[in-house]
Short mmCIF file of C-alpha atoms and ligand atoms in Angstrom, two decimals:
data_model
loop_
_atom_site.label_atom_id
_atom_site.label_comp_id
_atom_site.label_asym_id
_atom_site.label_seq_id
_atom_site.Cartn_x
_atom_site.Cartn_y
_atom_site.Cartn_z
CA UNK A 1 11.26 -9.96 -5.23
CA UNK A 2 8.45 -7.76 -3.96
CA UNK A 3 9.33 -5.37 -1.13
CA UNK A 4 6.59 -3.36 0.59
CA UNK A 5 7.42 -0.09 2.29
CA UNK A 6 4.90 0.61 5.05
CA UNK A 7 4.54 2.64 8.19
CA UNK A 8 2.05 2.65 11.02
CA UNK A 9 1.35 6.33 10.43
CA UNK A 10 1.70 8.93 7.73
CA UNK A 11 4.58 11.36 7.52
CA UNK A 12 7.34 9.00 8.68
CA UNK A 13 9.29 9.05 5.41
CA UNK A 14 7.86 5.94 3.74
CA UNK A 15 7.88 7.46 0.24
CA UNK A 16 11.35 8.92 0.79
CA UNK A 17 12.59 5.36 1.48
CA UNK A 18 10.62 3.68 -1.34
CA UNK A 19 11.78 6.13 -4.03
CA UNK A 20 15.42 6.19 -2.95
CA UNK A 21 15.54 2.40 -2.73
CA UNK A 22 14.13 2.17 -6.27
CA UNK A 23 16.61 4.69 -7.68
CA UNK A 24 19.56 3.04 -5.91
CA UNK A 25 18.76 -0.32 -7.51
CA UNK A 26 17.93 0.84 -11.03
CA UNK A 27 21.44 0.28 -12.45
CA UNK A 28 21.68 -3.32 -11.26
CA UNK A 29 18.18 -4.70 -11.66
CA UNK A 30 14.83 -4.26 -13.40
CA UNK A 31 13.01 -2.03 -10.94
CA UNK A 32 9.40 -1.03 -10.66
CA UNK A 33 7.74 1.19 -8.08
CA UNK A 34 4.02 0.73 -7.40
CA UNK A 35 2.50 3.60 -5.45
CA UNK A 36 -0.45 1.94 -3.69
CA UNK A 37 -1.09 4.90 -1.40
CA UNK A 38 -4.07 5.58 -3.63
CA UNK A 39 -5.80 8.11 -1.38
CA UNK A 40 -2.76 10.36 -1.46
CA UNK A 41 -0.19 9.13 -3.97
CA UNK A 42 2.95 11.25 -3.90
CA UNK A 43 5.79 9.09 -5.23
CA UNK A 44 5.24 10.82 -8.59
CA UNK A 45 6.15 14.16 -6.99
CA UNK A 46 9.62 12.78 -6.26
CA UNK A 47 10.12 10.50 -9.28
CA UNK A 48 8.46 12.80 -11.84
CA UNK A 49 7.55 9.91 -14.19
CA UNK A 50 6.55 10.26 -17.80
CA UNK A 51 3.02 8.83 -17.80
CA UNK A 52 2.49 6.54 -20.79
CA UNK A 53 -1.07 5.37 -20.20
CA UNK A 54 -3.99 5.06 -17.85
CA UNK A 55 -7.00 2.87 -17.18
CA UNK A 56 -10.12 3.58 -15.12
CA UNK A 57 -10.89 1.32 -12.16
CA UNK A 58 -14.50 0.31 -11.62
CA UNK A 59 -16.48 -1.90 -9.29
CA UNK A 60 -19.86 -3.51 -9.86
CA UNK A 61 -22.60 -2.11 -7.64
CA UNK A 62 -26.21 -3.32 -7.35
CA UNK A 63 -29.17 -1.87 -9.23
CA UNK A 64 -32.57 -3.00 -7.98
CA UNK A 65 -35.56 -3.55 -10.26
CA UNK A 66 -38.40 -2.68 -7.89
CA UNK A 67 -40.93 -4.21 -10.31
CA UNK A 68 -39.47 -7.62 -9.49
CA UNK A 69 -38.58 -6.95 -5.84
CA UNK A 70 -40.81 -8.40 -3.08
CA UNK A 71 -38.97 -6.46 -0.33
CA UNK A 72 -38.02 -9.72 1.38
CA UNK A 73 -34.92 -8.12 2.91
CA UNK A 74 -32.52 -10.93 1.95
CA UNK A 75 -30.11 -8.55 0.19
CA UNK A 76 -29.78 -6.34 3.28
CA UNK A 77 -29.22 -9.39 5.47
CA UNK A 78 -26.34 -10.71 3.37
CA UNK A 79 -24.56 -7.38 2.87
CA UNK A 80 -21.70 -7.27 5.37
CA UNK A 81 -21.08 -3.60 4.62
CA UNK A 82 -24.60 -2.17 5.16
CA UNK A 83 -24.57 -0.93 1.58
CA UNK A 84 -28.15 -1.98 0.88
CA UNK A 85 -31.21 -1.55 3.10
CA UNK A 86 -34.88 -2.46 2.78
CA UNK A 87 -37.27 -0.03 4.43
CA UNK A 88 -40.88 -1.02 3.97
CA UNK A 89 -41.51 -0.88 0.23
CA UNK A 90 -38.21 0.71 -0.65
CA UNK A 91 -34.74 -0.68 -1.30
CA UNK A 92 -31.96 1.83 -0.69
CA UNK A 93 -28.46 1.29 -2.02
CA UNK A 94 -25.39 3.17 -0.74
CA UNK A 95 -22.98 2.66 -3.59
CA UNK A 96 -20.06 4.33 -1.81
CA UNK A 97 -20.20 1.68 0.92
CA UNK A 98 -20.51 -1.17 -1.61
CA UNK A 99 -17.46 -3.46 -1.95
CA UNK A 100 -18.79 -4.97 -5.17
CA UNK A 101 -18.84 -8.49 -3.72
CA UNK A 102 -21.96 -9.46 -5.70
CA UNK A 103 -23.58 -11.36 -2.79
CA UNK A 104 -26.86 -9.42 -2.92
CA UNK A 105 -27.47 -9.99 -6.63
CA UNK A 106 -26.42 -13.65 -6.38
CA UNK A 107 -28.73 -14.35 -3.46
CA UNK A 108 -31.78 -12.27 -4.42
CA UNK A 109 -34.58 -14.87 -4.76
CA UNK A 110 -36.44 -12.77 -7.34
CA UNK A 111 -33.38 -11.99 -9.50
CA UNK A 112 -34.32 -8.35 -9.02
CA UNK A 113 -30.74 -7.11 -8.68
CA UNK A 114 -28.50 -6.48 -11.65
CA UNK A 115 -25.01 -5.00 -11.43
CA UNK A 116 -23.75 -1.78 -12.95
CA UNK A 117 -20.22 -0.48 -13.21
CA UNK A 118 -19.15 2.50 -11.12
CA UNK A 119 -15.78 4.17 -11.61
CA UNK A 120 -13.86 4.62 -8.37
CA UNK A 121 -10.39 5.59 -9.53
CA UNK A 122 -7.69 5.37 -12.14
CA UNK A 123 -4.36 3.59 -12.63
CA UNK A 124 -1.55 5.37 -14.49
CA UNK A 125 1.77 3.93 -15.58
CA UNK A 126 4.99 5.12 -17.11
CA UNK A 127 8.72 5.40 -16.49
CA UNK A 128 11.06 7.55 -14.48
CA UNK A 129 14.78 7.37 -15.03
CA UNK A 130 14.77 3.58 -15.83
CA UNK A 131 12.35 2.86 -12.98
CA UNK A 132 8.99 1.43 -14.06
CA UNK A 133 6.25 3.41 -12.37
CA UNK A 134 2.59 2.65 -11.61
CA UNK A 135 0.25 4.48 -9.28
CA UNK A 136 -3.43 4.47 -8.48
CA UNK A 137 -5.64 7.43 -7.67
CA UNK A 138 -8.87 6.98 -5.77
CA UNK A 139 -11.55 9.37 -6.99
CA UNK A 140 -12.16 12.17 -4.48
CA UNK A 141 -15.07 11.25 -2.23
CA UNK A 142 -14.71 7.50 -2.81
CA UNK A 143 -14.04 5.26 0.18
CA UNK A 144 -13.06 1.98 -1.47
CA UNK A 145 -9.29 1.98 -1.84
CA UNK A 146 -8.72 -1.84 -2.11
CA UNK A 147 -10.09 -2.26 -5.69
CA UNK A 148 -7.76 0.52 -6.92
CA UNK A 149 -4.83 -1.03 -5.02
CA UNK A 150 -5.59 -4.47 -6.51
CA UNK A 151 -5.59 -2.93 -9.98
CA UNK A 152 -2.21 -1.21 -9.40
CA UNK A 153 -0.76 -4.56 -8.29
CA UNK A 154 -1.96 -6.26 -11.47
CA UNK A 155 0.72 -4.22 -13.26
CA UNK A 156 3.57 -5.68 -11.15
CA UNK A 157 6.43 -7.18 -13.16
CA UNK A 158 7.04 -10.85 -12.55
CA UNK A 159 10.79 -10.44 -12.91
CA UNK A 160 13.14 -7.94 -11.32
CA UNK A 161 12.35 -6.12 -8.10
CA UNK A 162 9.04 -4.48 -7.28
CA UNK A 163 8.80 -1.86 -4.53
CA UNK A 164 5.34 -1.17 -3.16
CA UNK A 165 4.62 2.14 -1.46
CA UNK A 166 1.90 1.14 1.02
CA UNK A 167 -0.80 3.47 2.43
CA UNK A 168 -0.18 4.57 6.03
CA UNK A 169 -1.97 2.85 8.92
CA UNK A 170 -2.95 -0.78 9.52
CA UNK A 171 -6.39 -1.05 7.90
CA UNK A 172 -7.74 -3.00 4.86
CA UNK A 173 -5.90 -0.91 2.21
CA UNK A 174 -2.60 -1.62 4.01
CA UNK A 175 -3.23 -5.36 4.06
CA UNK A 176 -4.29 -5.25 0.39
CA UNK A 177 -1.08 -3.44 -0.56
CA UNK A 178 1.29 -5.58 1.55
CA UNK A 179 -0.07 -9.07 0.82
CA UNK A 180 1.98 -11.08 -1.65
CA UNK A 181 5.21 -9.28 -0.75
CA UNK A 182 8.39 -11.17 0.14
CA UNK A 183 9.43 -8.59 2.70
CA UNK A 184 8.01 -5.53 4.42
CA UNK A 185 10.10 -2.52 5.40
CA UNK A 186 8.49 -0.63 8.28
CA UNK A 187 9.54 3.01 8.38
CA UNK A 188 9.24 4.62 11.78
CA UNK A 189 10.64 7.40 13.93
CA UNK A 190 11.96 7.21 17.48
CA UNK A 191 9.04 8.89 19.24
CA UNK A 192 6.20 7.54 21.43
CA UNK A 193 3.78 7.96 18.48
CA UNK A 194 6.23 6.20 16.19
CA UNK A 195 6.56 3.28 18.62
CA UNK A 196 2.81 2.97 19.14
CA UNK A 197 2.10 2.83 15.41
CA UNK A 198 5.07 0.57 14.78
CA UNK A 199 3.80 -2.05 17.22
CA UNK A 200 0.44 -2.10 15.38
CA UNK A 201 2.18 -2.35 12.00
CA UNK A 202 4.36 -5.22 13.24
CA UNK A 203 1.25 -7.10 14.43
CA UNK A 204 -0.33 -6.66 10.98
CA UNK A 205 2.74 -7.87 9.12
CA UNK A 206 3.16 -10.84 11.47
CA UNK A 207 -0.49 -11.79 10.91
CA UNK A 208 0.40 -12.01 7.22
CA UNK A 209 3.40 -14.25 8.08
CA UNK A 210 5.83 -11.90 6.37
CA UNK A 211 9.38 -11.02 7.43
CA UNK A 212 9.98 -7.38 8.23
CA UNK A 213 12.74 -4.98 9.15
CA UNK A 214 12.91 -1.38 10.27
CA UNK A 215 14.11 1.84 8.72
CA UNK A 216 14.51 4.31 11.56
CA UNK A 217 13.96 7.78 10.18
CA UNK A 218 14.71 11.08 11.91
CA UNK A 219 17.00 9.33 14.38
CA UNK A 220 17.92 11.71 17.17
CA UNK A 221 14.50 13.32 17.45
CA UNK A 222 13.18 11.25 20.38
CA UNK A 223 14.21 8.42 22.68
CA UNK A 224 15.60 4.88 22.41
CA UNK A 225 12.31 3.03 23.01
CA UNK A 226 11.91 1.99 19.35
CA UNK A 227 15.38 0.43 19.39
CA UNK A 228 14.59 -1.36 22.66
CA UNK A 229 11.31 -2.65 21.21
CA UNK A 230 13.04 -3.92 18.06
CA UNK A 231 15.68 -5.70 20.14
CA UNK A 232 13.04 -7.33 22.34
CA UNK A 233 10.97 -8.40 19.31
CA UNK A 234 14.03 -9.50 17.34
CA UNK A 235 13.27 -7.15 14.44
CA UNK A 236 16.37 -5.91 12.61
CA UNK A 237 16.97 -2.18 12.15
CA UNK A 238 18.29 -2.22 8.60
CA UNK A 239 18.87 1.49 8.03
CA UNK A 240 19.02 4.60 10.19
CA UNK A 241 18.43 8.03 8.68
CA UNK A 242 19.24 10.94 10.98
CA UNK A 243 17.14 14.00 11.63
CA UNK A 244 18.73 16.37 9.14
CA UNK A 245 17.37 19.67 7.85
CA UNK A 246 19.06 19.11 4.49
CA UNK A 247 17.11 15.86 3.98
CA UNK A 248 13.86 17.63 4.93
CA UNK A 249 14.69 20.51 2.60
CA UNK A 250 15.29 18.15 -0.35
CA UNK A 251 12.02 16.31 0.33
CA UNK A 252 10.05 19.56 0.54
CA UNK A 253 11.46 20.52 -2.88
CA UNK A 254 10.43 17.17 -4.41
CA UNK A 255 13.99 15.82 -4.66
CA UNK A 256 14.71 12.21 -3.69
CA UNK A 257 17.32 11.55 -1.04
CA UNK A 258 19.70 9.72 -3.39
CA UNK A 259 19.39 12.39 -6.08
CA UNK A 260 20.04 15.21 -3.62
CA UNK A 261 22.66 13.38 -1.53
CA UNK A 262 24.13 10.59 -3.74
CA UNK A 263 26.29 9.36 -0.85
CA UNK A 264 23.11 7.67 0.49
CA UNK A 265 22.98 5.27 -2.47
CA UNK A 266 25.41 2.80 -0.83
CA UNK A 267 23.27 2.79 2.35
CA UNK A 268 20.18 1.89 0.31
CA UNK A 269 22.11 -0.84 -1.52
CA UNK A 270 23.13 -2.24 1.89
CA UNK A 271 19.49 -2.07 2.95
CA UNK A 272 18.57 -4.15 -0.10
CA UNK A 273 21.39 -6.67 0.60
CA UNK A 274 20.12 -7.02 4.18
CA UNK A 275 16.60 -7.71 2.91
CA UNK A 276 17.81 -10.23 0.32
CA UNK A 277 19.77 -12.09 2.97
CA UNK A 278 16.71 -12.37 5.22
CA UNK A 279 14.44 -13.45 2.35
CA UNK A 280 16.98 -16.04 1.07
CA UNK A 281 17.56 -17.44 4.55
CA UNK A 282 13.82 -17.73 5.10
CA UNK A 283 13.18 -19.48 1.80
CA UNK A 284 16.03 -21.96 2.52
CA UNK A 285 14.63 -22.71 5.97
CA UNK A 286 11.14 -23.26 4.50
CA UNK A 287 12.59 -25.70 1.92
CA UNK A 288 14.52 -27.63 4.61
S1 SF4 B 301 -33.32 -9.70 -1.99
FE1 SF4 B 301 -34.20 -9.07 -3.96
S2 SF4 B 301 -36.39 -9.31 -3.67
FE2 SF4 B 301 -35.50 -9.29 -1.64
S3 SF4 B 301 -35.55 -7.13 -0.99
FE3 SF4 B 301 -33.58 -7.46 -1.95
S4 SF4 B 301 -33.85 -6.89 -4.07
FE4 SF4 B 301 -35.87 -7.17 -3.21
S1 SF4 B 302 -22.42 -6.06 -3.87
FE1 SF4 B 302 -21.84 -6.82 -1.82
S2 SF4 B 302 -21.19 -5.00 -0.74
FE2 SF4 B 302 -22.33 -4.25 -2.51
S3 SF4 B 302 -24.41 -4.01 -1.74
FE3 SF4 B 302 -24.29 -6.07 -2.61
S4 SF4 B 302 -23.76 -7.40 -0.86
FE4 SF4 B 302 -23.34 -5.27 -0.25
#
């Protein structure tokens, strides 16, 4: 089973939930945590994995041979990302905008475009306390997170349980990280900002046709509007974590919730049972 842990905005406790869920399950299942928050991976700060290996991540970007080019402009027309432009007798490429789709080189009538590899990040893997660990790091200054996320996901185990720490927000990297999951946990907090970002995250997950449930973090900090929204939208709140200075203190010292407060392990196991029930029920109803 693949479980994504997402949130509409950063700082809601997504990594706290992902790491504690992984550690709670490690004695009963083969567990792997994929940190796909490649712009700012921080699961390693909590899990402190032993890194066993790494691989660079590259994309293919265009290189134009101006001796063959007729400046017809076809490449600029087909590029959906404005990563190539033809200005008079010059072709300009903006490799940091390039998604490496290959359309320009494929469609160039003069075969004037070849492709060259450009490194955009790295994937590292290892182990932490019986939890398989993989994370991606986008090179500073690079904008293309999805290729690094795709590479991290290539390391997912096909058996056992995989937990995906998703980037914050609702943009392309989020969709790239979530897609293919069996379930998405949405971590939020009971504030107007939390509710606003949660509604956007729910829309994204529903577009992907994926079941989701809520972890309400820092309960007690705001109002009851998130609970009212979840009730109205029929989205289960699977776990509530209170606003607690001890939890914040542990997190700030790089200690996972279940390591610092082992009494939380049973709550995370219940969270997993709740998810499994929803996923099983859904797969039975699809088969019927
Ligand atoms: S499509 Fe090819 S020939 Fe036309 S402007 Fe681009 S590189 Fe030059
Ligand atoms: S490879 Fe794709 S994204 Fe990159 S410049 Fe060519 S058409 Fe644009």
